[in-house]
Coordinates of C-alpha atoms and ligand atoms in Angstrom, one line a residue:
M1 CA 3.3 -27.6 -10.3
N2 CA 5.9 -25.9 -12.2
P3 CA 8.8 -26.5 -10.0
N4 CA 10.5 -23.3 -11.6
Y5 CA 8.2 -21.1 -9.9
E6 CA 8.7 -22.8 -6.2
A7 CA 11.9 -20.7 -5.4
L8 CA 10.4 -17.7 -7.1
L9 CA 7.2 -17.7 -5.3
K10 CA 8.9 -18.6 -1.8
G11 CA 11.0 -15.5 -2.4
K12 CA 8.1 -13.3 -2.8
M13 CA 5.6 -14.9 -0.4
S14 CA 5.4 -15.1 3.4
N15 CA 5.2 -18.9 4.6
Q16 CA 1.5 -18.3 5.3
S17 CA 0.7 -17.2 1.8
Y18 CA 2.8 -20.0 0.1
N19 CA 1.1 -22.5 2.3
R20 CA -2.3 -21.2 1.6
L21 CA -1.4 -21.6 -2.2
T22 CA 0.0 -25.0 -2.3
A23 CA -2.9 -26.3 0.3
L24 CA -5.2 -25.7 -2.7
K25 CA -3.4 -28.7 -4.5
N26 CA -4.4 -27.1 -7.8
K27 CA -1.6 -27.0 -10.4
K28 CA -3.4 -24.6 -12.6
V29 CA -3.7 -21.9 -9.7
F30 CA -0.1 -22.4 -8.7
D31 CA 1.2 -22.1 -12.3
F32 CA -0.9 -19.2 -13.1
V33 CA 0.3 -17.3 -10.0
G34 CA 3.9 -18.4 -10.7
E35 CA 3.7 -17.3 -14.3
F36 CA 2.6 -13.7 -13.5
A37 CA 4.9 -13.5 -10.6
E38 CA 7.6 -13.9 -12.7
H39 CA 6.2 -11.9 -15.8
C40 CA 4.9 -9.0 -13.9
N41 CA 7.7 -9.0 -11.4
P42 CA 5.8 -7.7 -8.3
E43 CA 7.8 -7.0 -5.1
S44 CA 5.6 -9.4 -2.8
I45 CA 2.6 -11.5 -3.1
Y46 CA -0.2 -12.0 -0.5
V47 CA -2.3 -14.9 -0.6
A48 CA -5.9 -14.3 1.2
D49 CA -8.3 -16.5 2.3
D50 CA -11.9 -16.0 3.3
S51 CA -11.2 -14.8 6.9
A52 CA -12.5 -11.5 8.5
A53 CA -9.0 -10.8 9.2
D54 CA -7.9 -10.9 5.6
E55 CA -10.9 -8.7 4.8
Q56 CA -9.7 -6.2 7.1
Y57 CA -6.0 -6.4 5.7
V58 CA -7.6 -5.7 2.2
R59 CA -9.2 -2.4 3.6
D60 CA -6.3 -1.4 5.6
Q61 CA -4.0 -1.7 2.5
A62 CA -6.2 0.0 0.2
L63 CA -5.9 3.0 2.5
A64 CA -2.3 2.7 3.1
K65 CA -1.4 2.4 -0.5
G66 CA -3.3 5.6 -1.2
E67 CA -5.9 4.1 -3.6
E68 CA -8.8 4.9 -1.1
H69 CA -9.0 7.7 1.5
K70 CA -11.2 7.8 4.4
L71 CA -14.5 9.8 4.7
N72 CA -16.1 11.2 7.9
L73 CA -18.1 8.1 9.0
D74 CA -16.5 4.9 9.8
G75 CA -16.5 2.3 6.9
R76 CA -16.9 4.9 4.2
T77 CA -14.1 5.6 1.7
I78 CA -13.5 7.4 -1.5
H79 CA -11.4 6.3 -4.6
W80 CA -10.6 8.2 -7.7
D81 CA -9.8 6.9 -11.1
S82 CA -7.7 8.6 -13.6
Y83 CA -9.8 11.5 -15.2
G84 CA -9.6 9.6 -18.5
D85 CA -10.5 6.3 -16.8
Q86 CA -14.0 6.8 -15.4
A87 CA -16.0 4.6 -17.6
R88 CA -15.5 1.4 -19.6
D89 CA -12.9 1.4 -22.4
K90 CA -14.9 -0.2 -25.3
V91 CA -12.2 0.4 -27.8
N92 CA -9.3 -1.4 -26.0
T93 CA -11.5 -4.3 -24.8
R94 CA -10.8 -6.9 -27.2
Y95 CA -11.4 -10.8 -27.8
I96 CA -8.3 -12.6 -28.3
V97 CA -9.2 -15.4 -30.8
A98 CA -7.8 -18.2 -32.6
P99 CA -7.4 -17.7 -36.4
E100 CA -10.2 -20.0 -37.5
N101 CA -12.8 -18.1 -35.3
M102 CA -11.8 -14.5 -36.4
E103 CA -14.2 -14.3 -39.1
R104 CA -17.3 -15.3 -37.0
M105 CA -16.2 -12.7 -34.2
K106 CA -15.1 -9.7 -36.4
S107 CA -17.9 -7.5 -35.3
L108 CA -17.1 -8.1 -31.7
N109 CA -13.8 -6.2 -31.5
A110 CA -11.6 -9.4 -31.9
V111 CA -7.8 -9.4 -32.7
A112 CA -5.8 -12.3 -33.7
Y113 CA -4.6 -14.5 -30.9
D114 CA -0.9 -14.4 -31.4
E115 CA -1.0 -10.5 -32.2
G116 CA -3.1 -9.6 -29.0
Y117 CA -1.4 -12.1 -26.7
K118 CA 2.1 -10.7 -27.5
E119 CA 0.7 -7.2 -27.2
I120 CA -0.8 -7.8 -23.7
M121 CA 2.1 -9.9 -22.7
N122 CA 4.4 -7.0 -23.5
I123 CA 2.4 -4.4 -21.8
A124 CA 2.3 -6.8 -18.6
K125 CA 6.0 -7.2 -18.5
G126 CA 7.2 -5.8 -15.4
N127 CA 4.1 -3.9 -14.9
M128 CA 3.9 -4.7 -11.3
K129 CA 7.7 -3.8 -10.4
G130 CA 8.0 -2.7 -6.8
K131 CA 4.3 -3.4 -5.9
D132 CA 2.8 -5.6 -3.2
V133 CA 0.2 -7.7 -4.9
I134 CA -2.8 -9.9 -3.7
V135 CA -4.1 -13.2 -5.0
K136 CA -7.9 -13.5 -3.9
F137 CA -10.4 -16.2 -4.6
F138 CA -14.1 -15.7 -5.2
A139 CA -17.1 -17.2 -6.8
E140 CA -19.7 -16.2 -9.2
G141 CA -23.0 -17.6 -7.7
P142 CA -23.4 -19.1 -4.5
T143 CA -20.7 -21.4 -3.7
D144 CA -21.4 -25.4 -3.8
S145 CA -24.2 -25.0 -6.2
P146 CA -25.0 -25.9 -9.7
F147 CA -24.5 -22.2 -10.7
T148 CA -20.9 -21.8 -9.0
I149 CA -18.1 -20.5 -11.3
P150 CA -15.0 -20.3 -9.1
C151 CA -12.5 -17.4 -10.0
V152 CA -9.1 -16.4 -9.0
Q153 CA -7.8 -12.7 -9.1
F154 CA -4.1 -11.6 -9.2
T155 CA -4.0 -7.8 -9.0
D156 CA -1.9 -5.1 -7.8
S157 CA -4.7 -2.8 -6.9
W158 CA -6.0 -3.0 -3.3
Y159 CA -8.8 -0.8 -4.5
V160 CA -9.9 -3.6 -7.1
A161 CA -9.5 -6.4 -4.3
H162 CA -11.6 -4.3 -1.7
S163 CA -14.3 -3.7 -4.1
E164 CA -14.3 -7.5 -5.1
A165 CA -14.6 -8.4 -1.4
I166 CA -17.7 -6.4 -1.3
L167 CA -19.3 -7.5 -4.6
Y168 CA -18.4 -11.2 -4.8
R169 CA -18.7 -14.3 -2.4
P170 CA -15.6 -15.5 -1.1
A171 CA -14.3 -18.9 -2.5
Y172 CA -10.9 -19.7 -1.1
S173 CA -12.7 -22.6 0.9
H174 CA -14.4 -23.7 -2.2
F175 CA -11.2 -23.9 -4.0
L176 CA -9.8 -26.0 -1.1
N177 CA -12.6 -28.4 -1.2
M178 CA -12.8 -28.8 -5.0
K179 CA -12.6 -32.3 -6.3
D180 CA -9.9 -33.3 -8.7
E181 CA -12.0 -33.3 -11.8
E182 CA -13.1 -29.7 -11.3
K183 CA -9.7 -28.4 -10.6
D184 CA -9.3 -27.2 -14.1
D185 CA -12.4 -25.3 -14.5
F186 CA -12.4 -21.7 -13.0
F187 CA -11.7 -18.2 -14.4
R188 CA -8.5 -16.5 -14.1
F189 CA -8.0 -12.8 -14.1
I190 CA -4.8 -10.9 -14.1
H191 CA -4.9 -7.2 -13.4
S192 CA -2.4 -4.5 -12.9
A193 CA -3.3 -0.6 -12.5
G194 CA 0.4 0.0 -13.3
E195 CA 2.1 3.1 -12.0
L196 CA 0.2 5.4 -10.1
D197 CA 0.4 9.1 -9.6
N198 CA 0.1 10.8 -6.0
R199 CA -3.7 10.6 -6.2
G200 CA -3.2 6.8 -6.6
C201 CA -4.5 6.7 -10.0
T202 CA -3.1 5.0 -13.0
V203 CA -0.6 7.0 -15.1
N204 CA -0.1 5.1 -18.3
L205 CA -3.7 5.1 -19.7
D206 CA -2.0 4.8 -23.3
K207 CA -1.1 1.4 -22.5
R208 CA -4.6 0.4 -21.0
R209 CA -5.8 -2.9 -22.6
I210 CA -8.3 -5.3 -21.6
Y211 CA -7.9 -8.7 -23.4
M212 CA -10.1 -11.7 -23.2
D213 CA -9.5 -15.1 -23.9
T214 CA -12.5 -17.3 -24.1
Q215 CA -10.9 -20.4 -25.0
N216 CA -8.9 -20.4 -22.0
N217 CA -11.2 -18.5 -19.7
I218 CA -8.4 -15.9 -18.7
V219 CA -8.6 -12.1 -19.0
Y220 CA -5.9 -9.6 -19.0
S221 CA -6.5 -6.2 -17.8
M222 CA -3.6 -3.7 -17.7
N223 CA -3.2 -0.1 -16.9
D224 CA -6.6 1.0 -15.5
Q225 CA -8.6 1.0 -12.3
Y226 CA -12.4 1.8 -13.2
A227 CA -14.3 -1.1 -11.9
G228 CA -15.9 -2.0 -15.3
N229 CA -12.3 -2.1 -16.7
S230 CA -10.3 -3.6 -13.8
I231 CA -12.4 -5.9 -11.8
G232 CA -12.2 -9.5 -13.3
L233 CA -15.5 -10.6 -11.6
K234 CA -17.7 -8.1 -13.1
K235 CA -17.8 -7.5 -16.7
H236 CA -14.8 -9.7 -17.8
S237 CA -16.2 -12.6 -16.1
M238 CA -19.7 -11.9 -17.7
R239 CA -18.1 -12.2 -21.0
L240 CA -16.5 -15.4 -20.3
A241 CA -19.6 -16.8 -18.7
I242 CA -21.7 -15.7 -21.6
N243 CA -19.4 -17.7 -24.0
K244 CA -19.3 -20.7 -21.6
A245 CA -23.1 -20.5 -21.2
G246 CA -23.4 -20.6 -25.2
K247 CA -21.2 -23.7 -25.5
E248 CA -23.0 -25.6 -22.3
G249 CA -26.6 -24.6 -23.0
W250 CA -27.4 -22.3 -20.1
L251 CA -27.7 -18.3 -19.9
C252 CA -25.7 -15.7 -18.5
E253 CA -27.7 -12.2 -18.9
H254 CA -27.4 -8.5 -17.9
M255 CA -30.5 -8.9 -16.0
F256 CA -31.7 -8.0 -12.3
V257 CA -33.4 -10.6 -10.3
M258 CA -36.4 -9.5 -7.9
A259 CA -39.6 -10.9 -6.2
V260 CA -42.9 -9.2 -6.5
V261 CA -44.6 -9.2 -3.4
N262 CA -48.3 -9.3 -3.8
P263 CA -49.8 -7.0 -1.1
D264 CA -52.7 -9.2 -0.3
S265 CA -51.5 -12.7 -0.4
K266 CA -47.9 -11.9 0.3
R267 CA -47.0 -14.7 -2.2
K268 CA -43.5 -13.9 -3.7
T269 CA -43.1 -14.1 -7.7
Y270 CA -39.8 -13.9 -9.2
F271 CA -38.8 -11.9 -12.1
A272 CA -35.7 -11.1 -14.1
G273 CA -35.2 -8.0 -16.1
A274 CA -32.9 -6.7 -18.9
Y275 CA -32.9 -3.0 -19.3
P276 CA -30.2 -1.0 -21.5
S277 CA -28.4 1.7 -19.2
A278 CA -30.8 4.7 -18.4
C279 CA -33.9 2.5 -18.9
G280 CA -34.9 2.1 -15.5
K281 CA -33.1 -1.3 -14.4
T282 CA -32.0 -0.3 -11.0
S283 CA -35.3 1.6 -10.2
T284 CA -37.3 -1.4 -11.5
A285 CA -35.1 -3.8 -9.2
M286 CA -35.6 -1.3 -6.2
V287 CA -39.4 -0.6 -6.4
P288 CA -40.5 0.3 -3.0
G289 CA -42.3 -2.8 -1.4
E290 CA -40.8 -5.4 -3.6
Q291 CA -37.7 -7.5 -2.9
V292 CA -34.4 -7.5 -4.8
V293 CA -32.2 -10.5 -5.2
G294 CA -29.7 -8.7 -7.8
D295 CA -29.3 -5.6 -9.7
D296 CA -27.1 -6.3 -12.5
I297 CA -25.9 -9.8 -13.7
A298 CA -27.8 -13.1 -13.4
Y299 CA -26.9 -16.9 -14.4
F300 CA -29.8 -19.0 -15.7
R301 CA -30.1 -22.8 -15.5
N302 CA -32.7 -25.5 -16.3
I303 CA -33.0 -27.4 -12.9
N304 CA -35.3 -30.1 -12.9
G305 CA -37.1 -28.6 -15.7
E306 CA -37.4 -25.2 -14.0
F307 CA -36.3 -21.9 -15.3
R308 CA -34.0 -20.8 -12.3
A309 CA -31.8 -17.9 -11.6
V310 CA -29.0 -16.7 -9.3
N311 CA -27.5 -13.4 -8.7
V312 CA -23.9 -13.8 -9.6
E313 CA -22.8 -11.0 -7.1
Q314 CA -23.4 -10.0 -3.5
G315 CA -23.3 -6.3 -3.9
I316 CA -23.9 -3.2 -6.1
F317 CA -21.5 -1.1 -8.1
G318 CA -24.3 1.5 -8.7
I319 CA -24.2 4.6 -10.7
I320 CA -24.6 7.3 -7.8
K321 CA -25.8 10.3 -10.0
D322 CA -29.4 11.1 -9.2
V323 CA -29.6 8.8 -6.1
N324 CA -31.6 11.0 -3.8
A325 CA -34.1 10.8 -1.0
D326 CA -37.3 11.0 -3.2
D327 CA -36.0 8.8 -6.4
D328 CA -34.1 6.1 -4.4
P329 CA -34.8 6.4 -1.0
V330 CA -33.4 2.9 0.3
I331 CA -30.1 3.3 -1.4
F332 CA -29.8 6.9 -0.4
E333 CA -30.4 6.1 3.2
N334 CA -27.7 3.4 3.2
L335 CA -25.1 5.8 1.5
K336 CA -25.6 8.0 4.7
K337 CA -24.7 5.5 7.2
P338 CA -21.4 4.6 8.9
Q339 CA -21.0 1.2 7.1
E340 CA -18.5 -0.3 4.4
L341 CA -19.1 1.7 1.3
I342 CA -16.7 2.8 -1.4
F343 CA -17.5 6.0 -3.3
S344 CA -15.8 6.7 -6.5
N345 CA -15.2 9.7 -8.6
V346 CA -17.3 11.9 -6.5
L347 CA -16.5 15.0 -4.5
E348 CA -15.0 14.9 -1.3
G349 CA -15.9 18.0 0.7
P350 CA -14.0 20.1 3.2
D351 CA -16.3 18.3 5.8
K352 CA -15.0 14.8 4.5
N353 CA -18.5 14.2 3.1
P354 CA -19.1 12.7 -0.2
Y355 CA -21.1 14.9 -2.7
W356 CA -22.6 13.8 -6.2
L357 CA -24.8 15.2 -9.1
G358 CA -28.3 15.1 -8.5
M359 CA -28.1 14.3 -4.7
G360 CA -30.8 16.7 -3.8
E361 CA -28.7 18.5 -1.2
E362 CA -26.8 21.7 -1.1
T363 CA -23.1 20.8 -2.3
P364 CA -19.9 22.7 -1.5
D365 CA -18.0 24.7 -3.8
S366 CA -14.6 23.4 -3.3
G367 CA -13.1 20.0 -2.3
R368 CA -11.2 17.1 -4.2
N369 CA -13.0 15.3 -6.8
H370 CA -12.6 13.0 -9.7
H371 CA -10.4 15.6 -11.6
A372 CA -8.2 17.3 -8.7
D373 CA -8.3 19.7 -6.0
W374 CA -11.3 21.1 -7.0
K375 CA -13.3 24.4 -7.1
K376 CA -16.5 25.6 -8.6
G377 CA -15.8 27.0 -12.3
D378 CA -12.7 24.7 -12.7
K379 CA -11.9 23.7 -16.0
D380 CA -10.0 20.4 -17.6
A381 CA -7.2 20.5 -20.0
S382 CA -9.6 20.5 -22.9
G383 CA -11.4 23.8 -21.6
K384 CA -14.5 21.9 -20.3
E385 CA -15.7 22.9 -17.0
V386 CA -15.5 20.2 -14.3
G387 CA -18.6 19.5 -12.5
I388 CA -18.7 18.5 -8.7
A389 CA -18.5 14.7 -9.6
H390 CA -18.5 12.4 -12.8
P391 CA -21.8 11.5 -14.3
N392 CA -20.6 7.9 -14.0
S393 CA -19.5 7.9 -10.5
R394 CA -20.5 5.0 -8.4
Y395 CA -20.8 3.5 -4.9
T396 CA -19.9 -0.1 -4.1
M397 CA -22.0 -1.6 -1.3
R398 CA -23.3 -5.0 0.0
L399 CA -26.7 -6.0 -0.9
D400 CA -27.6 -7.1 2.5
Y401 CA -27.6 -3.5 3.9
L402 CA -30.7 -3.1 2.0
S403 CA -34.0 -3.4 3.9
N404 CA -35.5 -5.0 0.7
F405 CA -32.9 -7.5 0.2
D406 CA -34.4 -11.0 -0.6
K407 CA -31.9 -13.1 1.7
E408 CA -33.8 -16.3 1.2
G409 CA -33.9 -15.9 -2.7
F410 CA -30.2 -14.7 -2.7
D411 CA -29.1 -17.8 -0.6
A412 CA -30.9 -20.5 -2.6
K413 CA -28.2 -22.6 -4.1
E414 CA -30.6 -23.9 -6.8
G415 CA -31.4 -20.4 -7.6
V416 CA -35.1 -18.8 -7.5
K417 CA -37.8 -20.2 -10.1
V418 CA -38.2 -17.4 -12.5
E419 CA -41.8 -16.7 -13.6
G420 CA -41.6 -13.7 -15.7
L421 CA -38.9 -12.0 -17.6
L422 CA -39.0 -8.1 -18.3
Y423 CA -37.3 -6.5 -21.3
G424 CA -37.3 -2.5 -20.9
G425 CA -36.7 -0.1 -23.6
R426 CA -36.7 3.5 -23.9
D427 CA -38.8 5.1 -26.7
S428 CA -40.9 8.2 -26.6
D429 CA -43.4 7.3 -29.3
T430 CA -43.5 3.4 -30.2
T431 CA -43.8 0.7 -27.3
V432 CA -46.8 0.5 -24.8
P433 CA -46.0 0.7 -21.0
V434 CA -46.5 -3.1 -20.7
E435 CA -47.4 -5.9 -23.0
E436 CA -47.2 -9.8 -22.4
S437 CA -45.9 -11.9 -25.2
P438 CA -48.0 -14.5 -26.7
S439 CA -45.2 -17.2 -26.3
Y440 CA -41.4 -17.4 -24.8
A441 CA -40.1 -17.5 -28.3
S442 CA -42.1 -14.5 -29.6
G443 CA -40.9 -12.6 -26.4
I444 CA -37.1 -13.3 -27.3
L445 CA -37.6 -12.1 -30.8
L446 CA -40.0 -9.4 -30.6
K447 CA -39.4 -8.1 -27.0
A448 CA -35.8 -8.9 -26.2
A449 CA -34.1 -8.8 -29.5
T450 CA -35.8 -5.6 -30.6
L451 CA -34.7 -3.6 -27.3
E452 CA -33.8 -0.1 -28.1
S453 CA -32.6 2.8 -26.1
E454 CA -33.4 6.4 -27.2
T455 CA -30.9 9.0 -26.5
T456 CA -32.2 12.3 -24.7
A457 CA -31.0 15.5 -23.7
A458 CA -29.0 14.1 -20.9
T459 CA -26.8 12.1 -22.9
L460 CA -23.9 13.1 -25.4
G461 CA -24.8 13.6 -29.1
A462 CA -28.0 14.0 -30.8
E463 CA -31.4 13.4 -29.1
G464 CA -34.0 10.7 -30.1
V465 CA -31.4 8.4 -31.7
R466 CA -32.3 5.0 -31.2
N467 CA -29.5 2.6 -30.3
A468 CA -30.3 -1.1 -30.8
S469 CA -29.4 -3.1 -27.6
P470 CA -30.7 -6.7 -28.0
M471 CA -31.2 -8.2 -24.6
A472 CA -29.6 -5.2 -23.2
N473 CA -26.5 -7.2 -23.7
M474 CA -24.7 -6.1 -26.5
D475 CA -21.4 -4.8 -24.9
F476 CA -20.9 -8.4 -23.4
V477 CA -22.2 -10.8 -25.9
S478 CA -19.1 -12.8 -26.5
Y479 CA -20.0 -15.1 -29.7
P480 CA -21.9 -14.2 -32.6
L481 CA -25.4 -12.6 -32.1
G482 CA -27.3 -15.3 -34.1
E483 CA -25.9 -18.1 -32.2
Y484 CA -26.5 -16.2 -28.8
T485 CA -30.0 -15.5 -29.8
E486 CA -30.7 -19.2 -30.8
N487 CA -29.4 -20.1 -27.0
N488 CA -31.8 -17.9 -25.6
L489 CA -34.5 -19.4 -27.7
N490 CA -33.5 -23.1 -27.2
F491 CA -32.8 -22.6 -23.4
V492 CA -36.4 -23.3 -22.5
N493 CA -36.4 -26.7 -24.6
G494 CA -37.5 -29.5 -22.4
M495 CA -38.7 -27.4 -19.4
K496 CA -41.8 -27.9 -17.7
K497 CA -42.8 -24.3 -18.3
A498 CA -41.2 -21.2 -19.8
P499 CA -41.5 -17.9 -17.9
K500 CA -43.9 -15.6 -19.4
V501 CA -42.1 -12.5 -21.3
F502 CA -43.2 -8.7 -21.1
S503 CA -41.8 -5.7 -22.4
T504 CA -42.1 -2.2 -20.4
N505 CA -41.4 1.2 -21.7
Y506 CA -41.6 4.0 -19.0
F507 CA -40.9 6.8 -21.3
M508 CA -43.7 7.2 -23.6
L509 CA -44.6 11.0 -24.1
S510 CA -47.5 12.8 -24.6
P511 CA -48.1 14.9 -27.7
K512 CA -46.9 17.8 -25.7
G513 CA -43.8 15.9 -24.7
K514 CA -44.5 15.0 -21.1
F515 CA -44.4 12.0 -19.1
M516 CA -47.8 10.6 -18.4
T517 CA -47.4 8.7 -15.3
S518 CA -45.5 9.2 -12.1
K519 CA -42.0 7.5 -11.9
L520 CA -43.6 4.9 -9.6
A521 CA -46.2 3.6 -12.3
K522 CA -43.7 0.9 -12.9
K523 CA -45.0 -0.8 -9.9
V524 CA -48.4 -1.0 -11.4
W525 CA -47.0 -2.6 -14.5
L526 CA -45.2 -5.1 -12.6
H527 CA -48.0 -6.0 -10.5
W528 CA -50.2 -6.6 -13.6
A529 CA -47.5 -8.9 -14.8
E530 CA -47.5 -10.6 -11.4
G531 CA -51.2 -11.2 -11.7
R532 CA -50.8 -12.5 -15.2
V533 CA -48.7 -15.3 -14.0
Y534 CA -51.4 -16.7 -12.2
G535 CA -54.1 -16.0 -14.9
E536 CA -55.8 -13.3 -12.8
Y537 CA -56.3 -10.7 -15.3
E538 CA -58.0 -10.6 -18.7
G539 CA -56.1 -8.7 -21.5
L540 CA -56.6 -7.2 -24.9
A541 CA -54.8 -8.4 -27.9
T542 CA -52.6 -6.4 -30.1
P543 CA -50.8 -7.4 -33.2
T544 CA -47.6 -8.4 -30.7
G545 CA -49.2 -9.4 -27.5
T546 CA -51.7 -8.8 -24.8
I547 CA -52.1 -5.5 -23.0
P548 CA -54.1 -4.7 -19.7
L549 CA -57.6 -3.7 -19.4
Y550 CA -58.4 -0.2 -18.2
P551 CA -60.4 -1.1 -15.1
D552 CA -57.6 -3.3 -13.8
L553 CA -54.9 -0.7 -14.1
K554 CA -57.3 2.1 -12.6
K555 CA -57.7 -0.4 -9.7
L556 CA -54.0 -1.1 -9.4
F557 CA -53.1 2.7 -9.5
K558 CA -55.3 3.5 -6.7
K559 CA -54.5 0.4 -4.5
L560 CA -50.8 0.5 -5.0
L561 CA -49.9 4.2 -5.4
N562 CA -53.2 6.0 -4.4
E563 CA -53.2 7.8 -7.8
D564 CA -55.8 8.2 -10.5
F565 CA -55.3 7.0 -13.8
S566 CA -57.5 8.3 -16.5
E567 CA -59.1 6.4 -19.4
A568 CA -57.7 9.0 -21.7
D569 CA -54.2 8.4 -20.7
Y570 CA -54.8 4.7 -20.8
E571 CA -56.0 5.1 -24.3
Y572 CA -53.1 7.2 -25.5
L573 CA -50.2 4.9 -23.7
F574 CA -51.7 1.5 -24.8
T575 CA -52.4 2.5 -28.5
F576 CA -50.6 0.1 -30.9
R577 CA -48.7 2.3 -33.4
C578 CA -48.3 0.1 -36.8
T579 CA -46.0 2.1 -38.8
K580 CA -43.6 2.9 -35.9
W581 CA -43.5 -1.0 -35.0
V582 CA -42.4 -1.9 -38.6
E583 CA -40.0 0.6 -38.6
K584 CA -38.7 -0.9 -35.2
L585 CA -38.5 -4.3 -36.8
E586 CA -36.8 -2.9 -39.8
R587 CA -33.9 -1.4 -37.7
T588 CA -33.7 -4.5 -35.6
K589 CA -33.1 -6.6 -38.7
A590 CA -30.4 -4.2 -40.0
F591 CA -28.7 -4.3 -36.8
F592 CA -28.6 -8.0 -36.6
A593 CA -27.4 -8.2 -40.4
K594 CA -24.5 -5.8 -39.4
M595 CA -23.4 -7.6 -36.3
D596 CA -23.5 -11.2 -37.7
T597 CA -23.9 -12.4 -41.3
N598 CA -25.1 -15.7 -40.1
I599 CA -28.4 -14.9 -38.4
P600 CA -30.6 -18.0 -38.8
Q601 CA -33.3 -17.4 -41.6
H602 CA -36.0 -18.6 -39.1
I603 CA -35.2 -15.5 -37.2
Y604 CA -35.5 -12.9 -39.9
D605 CA -38.8 -15.0 -41.2
A606 CA -40.3 -14.5 -37.6
W607 CA -39.7 -10.7 -37.9
D608 CA -41.0 -10.5 -41.5
K609 CA -44.2 -12.4 -40.2
A610 CA -44.6 -10.1 -37.4
A611 CA -44.2 -7.2 -39.8
A612 CA -46.8 -8.6 -42.3
G613 CA -49.1 -9.1 -39.5
I614 CA -48.8 -5.6 -38.3
K615 CA -49.3 -4.3 -41.9
A616 CA -52.5 -6.2 -42.4
A617 CA -53.7 -5.0 -39.0
K618 CA -53.1 -1.5 -40.3
E619 CA -55.1 -2.1 -43.4
K620 CA -58.1 -3.2 -41.1
Y621 CA -57.8 -0.9 -38.1
G622 CA -55.8 2.2 -39.1
D623 CA -52.2 3.1 -38.3
E624 CA -52.9 3.7 -34.5
I625 CA -54.9 0.9 -33.1
K626 CA -56.6 1.9 -29.8
P627 CA -56.8 -0.7 -26.9
G628 CA -59.6 -3.4 -27.6
A629 CA -60.1 -2.4 -31.4
F630 CA -57.7 -5.1 -32.5
K631 CA -59.6 -8.5 -33.1
G632 CA -56.9 -10.4 -34.6
Ligands
LIG701 C1 -22.6 -1.3 -16.6 C2 -22.5 -1.6 -15.1 O1 -21.6 -0.8 -17.0 O2 -23.1 -2.4 -14.3 O3 -23.3 -2.1 -17.3 O4 -21.5 -0.9 -14.4
LIG702 MN1 -24.4 -3.7 -15.9

C-alpha cells in the first residue's frame, strides 16, 4: 500500500469505510482508491460492502443527491441523463494503446497511450470536487466460479452505483476472500458525472471521454451519466473482457443465453444468440414459454470439454420503447409493479407515473421528461419537436423479477452447456428464417461474420442500407477483427462437441412489402433448432446449410402457436437467393478488409469457396432455388 495515501484516505473516509478498504489487504485496490481520491479530489468516500443496509444507502443517496426521483409506486424511480447524453458516445470512446499496437488498433478508435492518458487525467483532475463518492465491488459472472471477473467501481454518481447494484452480482466478500495470487487480477472503473445541473444531469458534455486501457484493465469515464457511457461493468467491462478472452482463449460475446423448453418432454436446451440492435434479441430471449438466463452479455469457457456459458449480469438495462402488453407482456407487467425499477429518459406524468413511446396506453400532454419540463409540441434548441420520451429510454430491472427467469441456469457456477448458437440479422430479401450450418466453423464464417442489419423507416438516414455487424459485436471488439474471428473459430478446438450454429432472419418481406408470419413465429424457428440438436427433424440442403421441411413447420406452427402456415409462404420464405447471397459475401469481405488489413487468408478463402459454390448452384438450378431443388 502506498503510505502517502493513508492520511488522505483517513481524512475522506469514516473509520468504517477505511477499515473495509484495508480489510481487503489488496494493495492494488488501495492504491487505485488512493490515486483517484487524490487526483479527482472528492469531499468524502464511502466504501460499500454487500449488505442490504448498504444497498439501501445507495438507493437513498441517489434520491438525496437528485440523480433519481421517486415515482408513484414504491421502489420505482426516474432518472434523466443530459439531453445530449442519452446514447453511447462512440466518437469519444477510445482505446489508449501502446505505440507498438497503434497500427493494429487503428480502425478501432485508438489513441496513443501517452496522449490519451494525459488528456483523460487532465479532465479527471479535480472533477469530483465537493462530491461524496462511493467505491463498490462487483463480479462479472457468478462469484467463486471459473468465469468470475472481479471489478471495483469508483464513482461520484449514485445513480450509477444504484444501477450497478441492480445489474451486477455483489462481490465485496469475494474480494475479501481472494487468494494472494488472485489479488492483481480484476477490472477497475473510475467514473465521474462531473458537475450536475438542477435536474441532476451532467453539465460538461464537451469534456465527455471514455478511455479504455486493455493493457492494465482500467477504464476512465468522465462527464457522462447515460449507463452505456458511465457504468463500468456494462459495455466498458465487456471491451476489457473481449480483449482478455482473446489473450486467454475464451469468449465474451454480445449474446443472450436462454433455455428452449420442449413442451412434451420438458427438456431444457440452452441457446445463446447474437443479434444486432433492432433485430429481435430481447424478444427472442423472452419468447413466452421459454426461460431466460441473460439478455445481453455472455462469457463462454471450455469446461471439461463442454461449451459452457454464464450471464455476466443479473439484471436488464433494456430499451423501453415499444414494451407493451401485447409485444412484451412479461416485462410490461413487471414495469407496472411496486418494485425496484429505474426508468431513464421517459416522461414523468402529473400523476407520477412513467410514460414512454409505444407503451400502448394513452399518455399525458405534459410532465417532466428527457428534455425538461415538457408539454406536447415543445421544441428543442435545434427546433426539433420533443416527443414524450427518448427513443433510447430504458428500464433497469433485476432478472429475478421475471416469471420466465431460469434461476438454476443463472446460478450454475460452471455455466450452462450451450447446444446451439443463433445469429440473427435483419434483411428484407436475402436470408431464410432459419438455417442450420453444416459445421461450427462454417457457422462462424457464414452466419456470424456475415451478420447485417438493414435500416428501416424507423431509423435515421436512408432506408434499406445494410450495416455490417459481425457477431453483433463490432461496437465492442477490442482487438483486431481477424484475430477475434480466429479466436471464435479456435474456441471449440479440443471440445467433445461444438454447438450447432443457426442463422435466423425475422424480417423477410413478401413481394408486396409485408411481413409473412406473426411476430411469434420465432418460437417455431427456435423449436425446430431445438429438435435438430437431438436429430429429430430431417432437413433440406441449401448451398449454405440445412433448412426445415414444410410438414414439420406446419405442425410446429399449429402446435405452438395455433397458426396456419401455408406451403406457398414456406416456399417463398425458404427460397435460396443466389445473387443476393454472393453480394452479401462480397460486402462482408469488403467490411473485414476495411477493419483489418491482416485478416487470415483462409477466412477469405472460405468465403470465396462459398461464393463459388453458390455461383455453381445458380448455373444448375437458377438464381432462386426453391426448397428441395438443391441437390448439392
Ligand atoms: C447496447 C445495450 O447498447 O445493451 O448494446 O445497451
Ligand atoms: Mn447490448
